[in-house]
Short mmCIF file of C-alpha atoms in Angstrom, two decimals:
data_model
loop_
_atom_site.label_atom_id
_atom_site.label_comp_id
_atom_site.label_asym_id
_atom_site.label_seq_id
_atom_site.Cartn_x
_atom_site.Cartn_y
_atom_site.Cartn_z
CA UNK X 67 116.59 147.89 205.52
CA UNK X 68 113.35 146.44 206.89
CA UNK X 69 113.79 143.11 208.61
CA UNK X 70 111.83 140.04 207.51
CA UNK X 71 109.61 140.04 210.58
CA UNK X 72 108.70 143.69 210.05
CA UNK X 73 107.85 143.06 206.40
CA UNK X 74 105.62 140.20 207.43
CA UNK X 75 103.87 142.36 210.00
CA UNK X 76 103.28 145.09 207.40
CA UNK X 77 101.94 142.55 204.90
CA UNK X 78 99.62 141.08 207.50
CA UNK X 79 98.36 144.55 208.43
CA UNK X 80 97.76 145.37 204.78
CA UNK X 81 95.83 142.14 204.26
CA UNK X 82 93.72 142.86 207.34
CA UNK X 83 92.97 146.38 206.11
CA UNK X 84 91.98 145.04 202.70
CA UNK X 85 89.64 142.55 204.30
CA UNK X 86 88.00 145.34 206.28
CA UNK X 87 87.51 147.33 203.07
CA UNK X 88 85.30 144.55 201.61
CA UNK X 89 81.70 144.78 202.86
CA UNK X 90 80.89 141.91 205.21
CA UNK X 91 77.79 141.02 203.24
CA UNK X 92 79.88 140.05 200.20
CA UNK X 93 80.55 136.69 201.85
CA UNK X 94 77.02 136.30 203.21
CA UNK X 95 74.68 133.93 201.35
CA UNK X 96 71.66 135.20 199.47
CA UNK X 97 68.60 133.80 201.22
CA UNK X 98 65.49 132.77 199.30
CA UNK X 99 62.41 132.31 201.48
CA UNK X 100 59.80 129.71 200.51
CA UNK X 101 56.55 129.95 202.49
CA UNK X 102 54.51 126.99 201.25
CA UNK X 103 51.73 124.65 202.36
CA UNK X 104 53.63 121.64 203.65
CA UNK X 105 50.47 120.95 205.64
CA UNK X 106 46.85 121.64 204.76
CA UNK X 107 45.26 121.75 201.29
CA UNK X 108 48.51 122.31 199.39
CA UNK X 109 50.43 119.50 201.09
CA UNK X 110 49.83 117.27 198.06
CA UNK X 111 51.79 119.55 195.73
CA UNK X 112 54.15 121.48 198.05
CA UNK X 113 56.95 118.86 198.01
CA UNK X 114 57.29 119.20 194.24
CA UNK X 115 57.57 122.98 194.62
CA UNK X 116 60.41 122.64 197.13
CA UNK X 117 62.18 120.14 194.89
CA UNK X 118 62.11 122.55 191.94
CA UNK X 119 63.63 125.30 194.08
CA UNK X 120 66.31 122.93 195.36
CA UNK X 121 67.36 122.01 191.83
CA UNK X 122 67.53 125.65 190.72
CA UNK X 123 69.67 126.64 193.70
CA UNK X 124 71.99 123.66 193.23
CA UNK X 125 72.52 124.60 189.57
CA UNK X 126 73.09 128.26 190.37
CA UNK X 127 75.58 127.53 193.17
CA UNK X 128 77.47 125.12 190.91
CA UNK X 129 78.10 128.05 188.57
CA UNK X 130 79.26 130.50 191.23
CA UNK X 131 76.04 131.63 192.86
CA UNK X 132 74.60 135.11 192.38
CA UNK X 133 77.07 137.99 192.26
CA UNK X 134 79.63 135.54 193.64
CA UNK X 135 77.47 134.75 196.67
CA UNK X 136 76.11 131.33 197.60
CA UNK X 137 72.34 130.91 197.52
CA UNK X 138 70.47 129.12 200.33
CA UNK X 139 66.81 128.23 200.84
CA UNK X 140 64.71 128.92 203.92
CA UNK X 141 61.47 126.89 203.84
CA UNK X 142 58.52 127.63 206.15
CA UNK X 143 55.17 125.84 206.37
CA UNK X 144 52.30 128.29 205.89
CA UNK X 145 49.66 125.64 206.62
CA UNK X 146 47.99 126.53 203.29
CA UNK X 147 46.05 129.31 205.02
CA UNK X 148 46.04 132.86 206.34
CA UNK X 149 47.06 132.30 209.98
CA UNK X 150 49.97 130.05 209.05
CA UNK X 151 51.08 132.44 206.32
CA UNK X 152 51.32 135.37 208.72
CA UNK X 153 53.67 133.37 210.93
CA UNK X 154 55.70 132.02 208.00
CA UNK X 155 56.12 135.41 206.31
CA UNK X 156 57.02 137.12 209.57
CA UNK X 157 59.59 134.46 210.42
CA UNK X 158 61.20 134.46 206.99
CA UNK X 159 61.36 138.24 206.57
CA UNK X 160 62.14 139.48 210.08
CA UNK X 161 63.90 136.51 211.71
CA UNK X 162 65.57 134.66 208.85
CA UNK X 163 66.03 137.99 207.01
CA UNK X 164 65.57 136.52 203.54
CA UNK X 165 66.35 138.64 200.50
CA UNK X 166 63.33 137.49 198.52
CA UNK X 167 60.24 135.29 198.78
CA UNK X 168 59.58 132.90 195.89
CA UNK X 169 56.70 130.49 196.27
CA UNK X 170 53.40 128.89 195.36
CA UNK X 171 50.65 129.42 197.94
CA UNK X 172 46.90 129.48 198.31
CA UNK X 173 45.36 132.89 197.67
CA UNK X 174 44.34 133.05 201.32
CA UNK X 175 47.98 132.64 202.35
CA UNK X 176 49.21 135.14 199.77
CA UNK X 177 46.71 137.80 200.79
CA UNK X 178 47.58 137.37 204.46
CA UNK X 179 51.30 137.61 203.76
CA UNK X 180 51.31 140.65 201.48
CA UNK X 181 51.03 143.28 204.27
CA UNK X 182 54.10 141.70 205.86
CA UNK X 183 55.92 141.80 202.52
CA UNK X 184 55.15 145.51 202.29
CA UNK X 185 56.30 146.16 205.84
CA UNK X 186 59.51 144.23 205.23
CA UNK X 187 60.05 145.74 201.76
CA UNK X 188 60.85 142.29 200.40
CA UNK X 189 60.50 141.23 196.72
CA UNK X 190 57.95 138.43 196.31
CA UNK X 191 57.72 136.26 193.18
CA UNK X 192 54.41 134.41 193.35
CA UNK X 193 54.65 131.19 191.34
CA UNK X 194 51.08 129.91 191.66
CA UNK X 195 48.26 130.17 189.16
CA UNK X 196 45.56 132.27 190.82
CA UNK X 197 42.40 134.34 190.36
CA UNK X 198 44.25 137.45 189.17
CA UNK X 199 44.51 141.14 190.02
CA UNK X 200 46.62 140.90 193.15
CA UNK X 201 48.73 144.05 193.03
CA UNK X 202 51.54 145.15 195.32
CA UNK X 203 54.73 147.16 194.83
CA UNK X 204 56.85 144.12 195.76
CA UNK X 205 54.82 141.39 194.00
CA UNK X 206 55.50 139.72 190.65
CA UNK X 207 53.67 136.70 189.20
CA UNK X 208 54.99 134.20 186.63
CA UNK X 209 51.96 131.86 186.58
CA UNK X 210 48.62 132.02 184.80
CA UNK X 211 45.49 134.04 185.61
CA UNK X 212 41.89 133.30 184.51
CA UNK X 213 42.25 135.62 181.51
CA UNK X 214 44.73 133.05 180.16
CA UNK X 215 43.25 129.80 181.44
CA UNK X 216 39.44 129.74 181.32
CA UNK X 217 38.70 130.31 177.62
CA UNK X 218 40.35 127.13 176.28
CA UNK X 219 38.13 124.87 178.41
CA UNK X 220 34.84 126.71 177.88
CA UNK X 221 35.43 127.17 174.14
CA UNK X 222 36.30 123.49 173.75
CA UNK X 223 33.20 122.35 175.63
CA UNK X 224 30.99 124.58 173.49
CA UNK X 225 32.63 123.37 170.28
CA UNK X 226 33.16 119.67 171.10
CA UNK X 227 30.06 118.95 173.18
CA UNK X 228 27.74 121.84 172.21
CA UNK X 229 27.62 122.62 175.93
CA UNK X 230 25.34 125.56 176.70
CA UNK X 231 24.53 125.00 180.38
CA UNK X 232 27.11 124.72 183.18
CA UNK X 233 27.37 123.96 186.88
CA UNK X 234 30.22 125.50 188.88
CA UNK X 235 31.77 124.07 192.09
CA UNK X 236 34.55 125.67 194.12
CA UNK X 237 36.34 126.08 197.43
CA UNK X 238 34.99 129.01 199.42
CA UNK X 239 37.89 131.45 199.35
CA UNK X 240 39.50 134.03 197.05
CA UNK X 241 40.78 131.61 194.40
CA UNK X 242 37.69 129.44 194.15
CA UNK X 243 35.27 132.33 194.00
CA UNK X 244 37.50 134.55 191.85
CA UNK X 245 38.07 131.88 189.22
CA UNK X 246 34.41 130.94 189.00
CA UNK X 247 33.26 134.56 188.91
CA UNK X 248 35.46 135.07 185.85
CA UNK X 249 34.28 131.76 184.37
CA UNK X 250 30.61 132.67 184.86
CA UNK X 251 31.16 135.97 183.06
CA UNK X 252 32.96 134.27 180.20
CA UNK X 253 30.28 131.59 179.79
CA UNK X 254 27.58 134.26 179.70
CA UNK X 255 29.52 136.33 177.16
CA UNK X 256 29.66 133.29 174.86
CA UNK X 257 25.92 132.71 175.06
CA UNK X 258 25.97 129.99 177.71
CA UNK X 259 24.14 129.78 181.04
CA UNK X 260 25.23 128.84 184.57
CA UNK X 261 22.57 126.69 186.27
CA UNK X 262 24.22 126.52 189.67
CA UNK X 263 27.24 127.73 191.64
CA UNK X 264 28.17 126.04 194.91
CA UNK X 265 31.06 126.28 197.39
CA UNK X 266 32.54 124.26 200.26
CA UNK X 267 35.04 125.56 202.86
CA UNK X 268 38.69 124.94 202.02
CA UNK X 269 38.97 122.20 204.61
CA UNK X 270 35.61 120.64 203.71
CA UNK X 271 35.57 117.03 202.55
CA UNK X 272 31.91 116.08 202.08
CA UNK X 273 30.73 117.24 198.66
CA UNK X 274 27.60 115.05 198.69
CA UNK X 275 24.96 117.84 199.07
CA UNK X 276 26.58 119.86 196.28
CA UNK X 277 26.81 116.84 193.97
CA UNK X 278 23.10 116.20 194.58
CA UNK X 279 22.34 119.77 193.40
CA UNK X 280 24.58 119.23 190.37
CA UNK X 281 22.74 116.08 189.35
CA UNK X 282 19.35 117.72 189.85
CA UNK X 283 20.32 120.70 187.65
CA UNK X 284 21.32 118.42 184.73
CA UNK X 285 23.88 120.76 183.12
CA UNK X 286 25.76 120.00 179.93
CA UNK X 287 29.14 120.43 181.63
CA UNK X 288 30.85 120.89 184.99
CA UNK X 289 33.66 123.29 185.86
CA UNK X 290 35.37 123.27 189.26
CA UNK X 291 37.89 125.49 191.04
CA UNK X 292 39.02 124.17 194.41
CA UNK X 293 42.01 124.73 196.63
CA UNK X 294 44.67 122.73 194.78
CA UNK X 295 45.63 119.36 196.20
CA UNK X 296 43.45 117.58 198.75
CA UNK X 297 40.06 119.17 197.82
CA UNK X 298 40.63 118.15 194.19
CA UNK X 299 41.12 114.57 195.29
CA UNK X 300 38.04 114.36 197.52
CA UNK X 301 35.72 116.16 195.08
CA UNK X 302 36.77 114.10 192.06
CA UNK X 303 36.51 110.81 193.97
CA UNK X 304 32.98 111.67 195.10
CA UNK X 305 31.94 112.83 191.62
CA UNK X 306 33.04 109.51 190.16
CA UNK X 307 31.34 107.53 192.93
CA UNK X 308 28.11 109.43 192.20
CA UNK X 309 28.27 108.49 188.54
CA UNK X 310 28.82 112.00 187.16
CA UNK X 311 29.98 111.57 183.56
CA UNK X 312 29.34 114.96 181.92
CA UNK X 313 32.37 116.88 180.54
CA UNK X 314 34.41 117.98 183.55
CA UNK X 315 36.82 120.91 183.45
CA UNK X 316 39.01 121.48 186.50
CA UNK X 317 40.60 124.93 186.86
CA UNK X 318 42.81 123.95 189.80
CA UNK X 319 44.24 120.48 189.24
CA UNK X 320 47.91 120.11 188.35
CA UNK X 321 49.52 117.12 186.67
CA UNK X 322 51.10 115.87 189.89
CA UNK X 323 47.78 115.85 191.74
CA UNK X 324 46.07 114.20 188.76
CA UNK X 325 48.58 111.35 188.96
CA UNK X 326 47.89 110.96 192.68
CA UNK X 327 44.14 110.56 191.99
CA UNK X 328 44.61 107.38 189.99
CA UNK X 329 41.73 106.28 187.71
CA UNK X 330 39.38 108.93 189.14
CA UNK X 331 41.22 111.68 187.23
CA UNK X 332 40.80 110.10 183.80
CA UNK X 333 38.87 112.31 181.41
CA UNK X 334 39.27 115.59 183.34
CA UNK X 335 39.99 118.57 181.09
CA UNK X 336 42.64 120.98 182.32
CA UNK X 337 44.21 124.13 180.93
CA UNK X 338 47.72 125.08 181.98
CA UNK X 339 51.08 126.54 181.06
CA UNK X 340 53.06 123.35 181.74
CA UNK X 341 52.76 119.63 181.16
CA UNK X 342 55.64 117.17 181.44
CA UNK X 343 55.29 116.09 177.81
CA UNK X 344 56.16 119.52 176.37
CA UNK X 345 58.62 118.51 173.64
CA UNK X 346 61.28 121.20 174.03
CA UNK X 347 65.02 120.78 174.70
CA UNK X 348 64.77 122.93 177.84
CA UNK X 349 61.97 120.82 179.28
CA UNK X 350 63.83 117.59 178.52
CA UNK X 351 66.96 118.97 180.22
CA UNK X 352 64.91 120.02 183.24
CA UNK X 353 63.20 116.65 183.62
CA UNK X 354 66.50 114.81 183.26
CA UNK X 355 68.11 117.01 185.92
CA UNK X 356 65.18 116.49 188.29
CA UNK X 357 65.33 112.73 187.79
CA UNK X 358 69.08 112.68 188.37
CA UNK X 359 68.83 114.71 191.58
CA UNK X 360 65.79 113.09 193.21
CA UNK X 361 65.57 109.64 191.63
CA UNK X 362 62.82 107.50 193.13
CA UNK X 363 61.83 110.40 195.45
CA UNK X 364 61.00 112.73 192.54
CA UNK X 365 57.55 114.29 192.75
CA UNK X 366 55.88 114.83 189.37
CA UNK X 367 56.88 118.29 188.02
CA UNK X 368 53.75 120.31 187.33
CA UNK X 369 52.17 123.70 186.65
CA UNK X 370 52.75 124.74 190.28
CA UNK X 371 56.33 123.54 190.69
CA UNK X 372 57.91 124.48 187.36
CA UNK X 373 57.18 128.23 187.79
CA UNK X 374 59.07 127.91 191.10
CA UNK X 375 62.19 126.71 189.27
CA UNK X 376 61.88 129.53 186.76
CA UNK X 377 61.15 132.08 189.49
CA UNK X 378 64.47 131.38 191.21
CA UNK X 379 66.29 131.97 187.94
CA UNK X 380 64.31 135.14 187.25
CA UNK X 381 65.43 136.50 190.61
CA UNK X 382 69.05 135.60 189.84
CA UNK X 383 68.91 137.50 186.56
CA UNK X 384 67.21 140.50 188.18
CA UNK X 385 69.84 140.72 190.93
CA UNK X 386 72.62 140.47 188.38
CA UNK X 387 71.02 143.17 186.25
CA UNK X 388 70.57 145.40 189.29
CA UNK X 389 74.03 144.58 190.63
CA UNK X 390 72.46 144.36 194.06
CA UNK X 391 69.91 142.54 196.22
CA UNK X 392 68.39 145.83 197.36
CA UNK X 393 64.63 145.65 196.80
CA UNK X 394 64.31 149.07 195.15
CA UNK X 395 66.85 148.00 192.54
CA UNK X 396 65.64 144.43 192.04
CA UNK X 397 61.93 145.30 191.67
CA UNK X 398 62.22 147.20 188.35
CA UNK X 399 64.73 144.66 187.05
CA UNK X 400 62.24 141.80 187.48
CA UNK X 401 60.12 143.25 184.68
CA UNK X 402 63.09 143.54 182.35
CA UNK X 403 64.71 140.11 182.55
CA UNK X 404 63.57 136.93 180.83
CA UNK X 405 64.44 133.30 181.46
CA UNK X 406 64.06 130.38 179.07
CA UNK X 407 63.00 127.36 181.07
CA UNK X 408 60.74 124.31 180.73
CA UNK X 409 57.75 126.49 179.75
CA UNK X 410 59.69 128.55 177.22
CA UNK X 411 60.76 132.18 177.57
CA UNK X 412 59.08 133.78 180.59
CA UNK X 413 59.13 137.52 181.24
CA UNK X 414 56.95 139.24 183.86
CA UNK X 415 56.59 142.37 181.75
CA UNK X 416 52.80 142.81 181.59
CA UNK X 417 51.83 144.73 184.74
CA UNK X 418 53.92 142.38 186.93
CA UNK X 419 52.50 139.30 185.13
CA UNK X 420 53.72 137.15 182.24
CA UNK X 421 52.39 136.28 178.77
CA UNK X 422 52.30 132.46 178.64
CA UNK X 423 51.85 129.68 176.12
CA UNK X 424 48.80 127.75 177.32
CA UNK X 425 47.79 124.16 176.66
CA UNK X 426 44.41 122.45 176.77
CA UNK X 427 44.83 118.90 177.99
CA UNK X 428 42.85 115.84 178.97
CA UNK X 429 43.95 113.49 181.75
CA UNK X 430 44.71 109.96 180.58
CA UNK X 431 44.25 106.73 182.53
CA UNK X 432 47.87 106.78 183.78
CA UNK X 433 47.54 110.39 185.02
CA UNK X 434 49.52 111.77 182.09
CA UNK X 435 48.14 114.54 179.91
CA UNK X 436 47.02 114.36 176.29
CA UNK X 437 47.57 117.83 174.81
CA UNK X 438 44.60 118.76 172.64
CA UNK X 439 45.35 122.38 171.71
CA UNK X 440 48.14 124.94 172.11
CA UNK X 441 47.75 128.72 172.46
CA UNK X 442 50.94 130.75 171.99
CA UNK X 443 51.88 133.74 174.16
CA UNK X 444 48.47 134.41 175.72
CA UNK X 445 48.36 137.90 177.24
CA UNK X 446 47.37 138.11 180.93
CA UNK X 447 45.15 141.14 180.27
CA UNK X 448 44.67 144.07 182.59
CA UNK X 449 46.02 143.01 185.99
CA UNK X 450 47.75 145.90 187.76
CA UNK X 451 47.49 149.01 185.55
CA UNK X 452 48.19 151.41 188.43
CA UNK X 453 51.53 149.87 189.32
CA UNK X 454 54.63 151.24 187.63
#
């Protein structure tokens, strides 16, 4: 007969052996890295992006996490530019050892970070609208590209205002130039003409010389594409002060930034995949949850922050489908899963990009958006045909 103390010792040994048999990582949290512009041009909108991620993670953890593992966020300031992004990506991937990057960034930051993503073999869900055709084995995008966003504004200006001549203003970097290059081609294809195209550095604040050229050209309409956030604010304020009243389409302003502009934003035309007044049950649930969590500190949800919320859920579904956080298993799964969120059902199945319902809106006096037209399931077009 085995004595009680011996039985206890055997039981303890068996429990210890069982614990050793379970991989240590099973208890480790899944880390989501968020490199984002807490300073620099994107500092106006970055807080709303972080809030969306925080809500998604809170909801996921409340339901058991991902594969039974808790999810945590690691946020790093990329300074809204290339140099800051290199530091942020390197820190998140090689020091914090995140499992995935999910974030909105400037194109300059994204382009600088992608080589580090490749070196670290880390999945990256890019949640920012951008100029398109950024292709990488580890990159997926759930936000709009110019193929989805430009036509509604140009077509409306041509139909509503009989606009034939245009002036283009942008920030001098990949997004500004890429968006306006596409816009110029589209205007020309529709029989219109671009009278001028001018750029200011991302950190530039004095638009006066460019506005003088705009007024001298006397176009029928204006279309701008700046680094989201601060440049939108300074440009719009100076346009209004100069008395510019022609139809104004902004390819880079989000609803949150529009609200921060006050009366200056009234009348701006924007095209996007999300506005807060989308009348769907999922959007109402999302807005209620955001309000409950952040209260008076809530930043206006917008077309840069909502894709962040949905991106976190897309990663969750991909990991669950893959049964692992290993990049080589998660990457193909990201194209196969879909998540129904505030913008509807989102699936990054078109060459690492997503078909999206797009809305043409006009900014009202209170910063809210009047939706003028809706375009269902707009295809992103040819983005990354060589990627499998």
